[in-house]
Amino acid sequence: QVQLVESGGGLVQAGGSLRLSCAASGNTFNINNIGWYRQAPGKQRELVAEFSSGGRSNYARSGQGRFTISRDNAKNTLYLQMNSLKPEDTAVYYCHAEVWSKSMRYDTWGQGTQVTVSS
């Protein structure tokens, strides 16, 4: 099993920055894709950025040029640097990992961290 714990959310003014962290533990060698999603009130959860199994980073259009996903493999930690934040970035941000075990896929989620951007 894999456990994901996010941190780094908070309240920031528009134009500010935050860095989210996601610490992974457990059978991390079974992780295929890993990335960040977010869910705003009344909206569906959506992809923000992710690393594919080949190591390529993918971004949703909303965050391109402002958000950067990175990771420290030695620390089993995923990051999301968010710059030039906008009120519409307000959401709960979740770390997600696609985990494979015995030919079965498991979608693993963290508990989420709240990001609030004030105008």
XYZ file of N, CA and C in Angstrom:
357
model
N 0.834 -1.194 0.000
C 0.000 0.000 0.000
C 0.870 1.245 0.000
N 0.278 2.324 -0.478
C 0.953 3.622 -0.510
C 0.117 4.625 0.268
N 0.771 5.442 1.065
C 0.094 6.516 1.782
C 0.651 7.850 1.284
N -0.244 8.819 1.153
C 0.122 10.150 0.672
C -0.335 11.184 1.686
N 0.549 12.093 2.053
C 0.205 13.150 3.007
C 0.621 14.493 2.430
N -0.365 15.358 2.213
C -0.093 16.683 1.665
C 0.126 17.693 2.778
N 0.831 18.745 2.435
C 1.016 19.875 3.335
C 1.345 21.101 2.496
N 1.281 22.264 3.137
C 1.698 23.484 2.467
C 0.586 24.402 2.020
N -0.654 23.983 2.187
C -1.752 24.859 1.797
C -1.888 26.026 2.753
N -2.768 26.955 2.406
C -2.986 28.100 3.269
C -3.717 29.200 2.553
N -3.716 30.366 3.190
C -4.372 31.549 2.652
C -3.309 32.487 2.096
N -3.510 32.933 0.872
C -2.539 33.816 0.229
C -3.299 34.838 -0.607
N -2.712 35.991 -0.770
C -3.329 37.009 -1.613
C -3.073 36.714 -3.082
N -3.937 37.224 -3.910
C -3.752 37.067 -5.354
C -2.378 37.605 -5.759
N -1.718 36.844 -6.620
C -0.373 37.194 -7.044
C 0.710 36.545 -6.208
N 0.320 35.946 -5.094
C 1.276 35.304 -4.210
C 1.644 33.903 -4.658
N 2.428 33.245 -3.819
C 2.943 31.909 -4.137
C 2.754 30.967 -2.957
N 2.637 29.700 -3.287
C 2.618 28.633 -2.287
C 3.349 27.432 -2.870
N 3.918 26.634 -1.996
C 4.495 25.362 -2.427
C 3.852 24.244 -1.633
N 3.221 23.347 -2.342
C 2.601 22.178 -1.723
C 3.587 21.014 -1.746
N 3.484 20.191 -0.718
C 4.308 18.989 -0.641
C 3.421 17.774 -0.456
N 3.862 16.656 -0.995
C 3.154 15.389 -0.835
C 4.194 14.340 -0.489
N 4.136 13.851 0.745
C 5.069 12.824 1.191
C 4.448 11.453 0.976
N 5.139 10.618 0.234
C 4.659 9.270 -0.055
C 5.398 8.261 0.812
N 4.671 7.273 1.282
C 5.291 6.211 2.078
C 4.651 4.881 1.718
N 5.274 3.804 2.149
C 4.777 2.477 1.825
C 5.494 1.929 0.613
N 4.764 1.197 -0.203
C 5.346 0.555 -1.389
C 5.431 1.536 -2.555
N 6.257 2.551 -2.387
C 6.334 3.613 -3.388
C 6.892 3.123 -4.718
N 7.569 2.002 -4.721
C 8.103 1.473 -5.984
C 6.980 0.984 -6.896
N 5.778 0.832 -6.354
C 4.627 0.422 -7.157
C 3.891 1.592 -7.802
N 4.371 2.814 -7.548
C 3.703 3.986 -8.107
C 4.035 4.123 -9.582
N 3.007 4.319 -10.398
C 3.177 4.532 -11.828
C 3.145 6.035 -12.118
N 1.985 6.609 -12.116
C 1.848 8.064 -12.254
C 1.655 8.692 -10.883
N 2.093 9.939 -10.740
C 1.827 10.676 -9.507
C 1.649 12.137 -9.848
N 0.709 12.790 -9.174
C 0.472 14.180 -9.512
C -0.475 14.867 -8.551
N -0.930 16.031 -8.993
C -1.799 16.892 -8.190
C -3.126 17.106 -8.896
N -4.188 17.038 -8.117
C -5.529 17.377 -8.564
C -6.077 18.436 -7.612
N -7.145 19.072 -8.033
C -7.808 20.021 -7.147
C -9.312 19.950 -7.342
N -10.019 20.358 -6.296
C -11.476 20.386 -6.363
C -11.980 21.635 -5.670
N -12.619 22.479 -6.462
C -13.232 23.693 -5.938
C -14.671 23.388 -5.531
N -15.249 24.199 -4.641
C -16.632 23.951 -4.200
C -17.596 23.903 -5.383
N -18.390 22.851 -5.426
C -19.379 22.725 -6.477
C -18.835 22.286 -7.820
N -17.559 21.955 -7.877
C -16.950 21.552 -9.146
C -16.353 20.157 -9.034
N -16.111 19.562 -10.187
C -15.483 18.247 -10.206
C -13.985 18.358 -9.936
N -13.446 17.277 -9.442
C -12.005 17.231 -9.235
C -11.314 17.243 -10.603
N -10.241 18.024 -10.704
C -9.557 18.151 -11.989
C -8.056 18.036 -11.825
N -7.423 17.583 -12.881
C -5.975 17.469 -12.896
C -5.337 18.843 -12.891
N -4.284 18.983 -12.104
C -3.482 20.204 -12.103
C -2.161 19.942 -12.834
N -1.443 18.925 -12.383
C -0.165 18.565 -12.994
C 0.200 17.160 -12.541
N 0.955 16.466 -13.365
C 1.347 15.106 -12.998
C 2.629 14.709 -13.698
N 3.257 13.687 -13.134
C 4.363 12.998 -13.785
C 3.815 11.674 -14.304
N 4.008 11.440 -15.583
C 3.607 10.164 -16.152
C 4.633 9.099 -15.797
N 4.316 7.854 -16.147
C 5.209 6.753 -15.823
C 6.565 6.917 -16.464
N 6.622 7.604 -17.587
C 7.900 7.828 -18.247
C 8.669 9.011 -17.702
N 8.109 9.680 -16.692
C 8.796 10.810 -16.087
C 8.457 12.152 -16.699
N 7.584 12.142 -17.694
C 7.223 13.401 -18.351
C 6.190 14.135 -17.493
N 6.324 15.441 -17.435
C 5.378 16.245 -16.676
C 4.280 16.762 -17.604
N 3.071 16.756 -17.112
C 1.915 17.255 -17.850
C 1.183 18.262 -16.985
N 0.718 19.329 -17.606
C 0.030 20.390 -16.885
C -1.339 20.654 -17.499
N -2.285 20.960 -16.623
C -3.539 21.491 -17.120
C -3.286 22.900 -17.630
N -4.101 23.317 -18.558
C -3.904 24.631 -19.167
C -3.986 25.743 -18.125
N -4.801 25.555 -17.128
C -5.013 26.599 -16.119
C -3.736 26.943 -15.352
N -2.826 25.980 -15.244
C -1.620 26.215 -14.463
C -0.353 26.398 -15.267
N -0.441 26.239 -16.568
C 0.756 26.350 -17.400
C 1.380 27.730 -17.273
N 2.682 27.723 -17.052
C 3.414 28.969 -16.903
C 3.408 29.526 -15.495
N 2.534 28.994 -14.637
C 2.460 29.485 -13.254
C 2.818 28.398 -12.248
N 2.489 27.159 -12.568
C 2.714 26.038 -11.652
C 3.869 25.179 -12.152
N 4.622 24.638 -11.198
C 5.705 23.725 -11.541
C 5.651 22.513 -10.629
N 5.588 21.343 -11.234
C 5.617 20.109 -10.466
C 7.047 19.593 -10.431
N 7.450 19.095 -9.279
C 8.792 18.542 -9.144
C 8.765 17.454 -8.081
N 9.858 16.733 -7.961
C 9.898 15.666 -6.960
C 11.327 15.436 -6.499
N 11.413 14.934 -5.278
C 12.685 14.544 -4.693
C 12.569 13.048 -4.412
N 13.134 12.243 -5.271
C 12.988 10.796 -5.147
C 13.632 10.265 -3.873
N 14.702 10.904 -3.427
C 15.373 10.448 -2.211
C 14.474 10.622 -0.990
N 13.606 11.632 -1.047
C 12.695 11.904 0.058
C 11.287 11.377 -0.198
N 11.084 10.755 -1.342
C 9.744 10.285 -1.718
C 8.712 11.398 -1.575
N 9.063 12.561 -2.054
C 8.207 13.736 -1.902
C 7.962 14.402 -3.248
N 6.709 14.745 -3.457
C 6.273 15.458 -4.652
C 5.945 16.891 -4.258
N 6.237 17.828 -5.140
C 5.992 19.242 -4.854
C 5.149 19.867 -5.961
N 4.479 20.939 -5.581
C 3.804 21.780 -6.566
C 4.076 23.229 -6.179
N 4.901 23.883 -6.960
C 5.166 25.299 -6.761
C 4.130 26.089 -7.543
N 3.396 26.927 -6.845
C 2.332 27.706 -7.474
C 2.656 29.186 -7.333
N 2.824 29.847 -8.459
C 3.124 31.276 -8.490
C 1.984 32.033 -9.150
N 1.963 33.337 -8.938
C 0.941 34.197 -9.549
C -0.452 33.638 -9.312
N -0.723 33.297 -8.083
C -2.000 32.663 -7.765
C -3.169 33.604 -7.995
N -4.271 33.007 -8.400
C -5.492 33.744 -8.699
C -6.622 33.245 -7.784
N -7.634 34.059 -7.556
C -8.757 33.583 -6.733
C -9.375 32.283 -7.261
N -9.363 32.098 -8.561
C -9.939 30.874 -9.138
C -9.084 29.646 -8.893
N -7.914 29.820 -8.298
C -7.101 28.667 -7.905
C -7.530 28.124 -6.541
N -8.456 28.814 -5.903
C -8.945 28.367 -4.610
C -9.596 26.999 -4.736
N -9.125 26.048 -3.946
C -9.619 24.673 -4.018
C -8.912 23.838 -2.956
N -9.405 22.633 -2.786
C -8.656 21.636 -2.029
C -7.763 20.903 -3.014
N -6.493 20.847 -2.709
C -5.524 20.211 -3.591
C -5.182 18.826 -3.045
N -5.262 17.855 -3.943
C -5.035 16.469 -3.563
C -3.835 15.898 -4.317
N -3.071 15.130 -3.605
C -2.017 14.340 -4.224
C -2.622 13.003 -4.642
N -2.275 12.553 -5.826
C -2.820 11.304 -6.350
C -1.703 10.438 -6.901
N -1.808 9.155 -6.636
C -0.850 8.209 -7.195
C -1.594 7.028 -7.804
N -1.165 6.653 -8.987
C -1.668 5.426 -9.626
C -0.721 4.313 -9.209
N -1.239 3.377 -8.453
C -0.412 2.322 -7.870
C -0.808 0.990 -8.485
N 0.179 0.211 -8.868
C -0.064 -1.117 -9.438
C 0.493 -2.179 -8.498
N -0.339 -3.186 -8.243
C 0.069 -4.291 -7.389
C -0.647 -5.553 -7.855
N 0.135 -6.575 -8.162
C -0.421 -7.854 -8.628
C -1.381 -7.642 -9.802
N -0.952 -6.824 -10.745
C -1.697 -6.530 -11.974
C -3.001 -5.786 -11.722
N -3.174 -5.230 -10.540
C -4.362 -4.454 -10.217
C -3.947 -2.988 -10.045
N -4.812 -2.108 -10.544
C -4.551 -0.684 -10.407
C -5.332 -0.144 -9.219
N -4.665 0.710 -8.440
C -5.305 1.369 -7.298
C -5.071 2.866 -7.418
N -6.129 3.637 -7.300
C -6.006 5.088 -7.253
C -5.926 5.501 -5.790
N -4.794 6.050 -5.428
C -4.534 6.427 -4.039
C -4.534 7.941 -3.912
N -5.251 8.446 -2.906
C -5.386 9.891 -2.699
C -4.906 10.275 -1.313
N -4.361 11.472 -1.216
C -4.084 12.057 0.074
C -5.346 12.669 0.650
N -5.206 13.260 1.826
C -6.385 13.820 2.501
C -6.741 15.213 1.980
N -5.834 15.818 1.235
C -6.085 17.127 0.664
C -5.567 18.254 1.544
N -5.242 19.350 0.894
C -4.819 20.556 1.617
C -5.510 21.759 0.985
N -6.055 22.610 1.818
C -6.853 23.739 1.328
C -5.952 24.889 0.881
N -6.230 25.395 -0.301
C -5.569 26.599 -0.807
C -6.650 27.647 -1.037
N -6.484 28.794 -0.410
C -7.435 29.885 -0.562
C -6.687 31.120 -1.023
N -7.131 31.664 -2.144
C -6.503 32.852 -2.716
C -7.499 33.994 -2.626
N -7.132 35.021 -1.901
C -8.013 36.173 -1.728
C -7.719 37.236 -2.780
N -8.755 37.940 -3.157
C -8.591 38.967 -4.198
C -8.228 40.311 -3.600
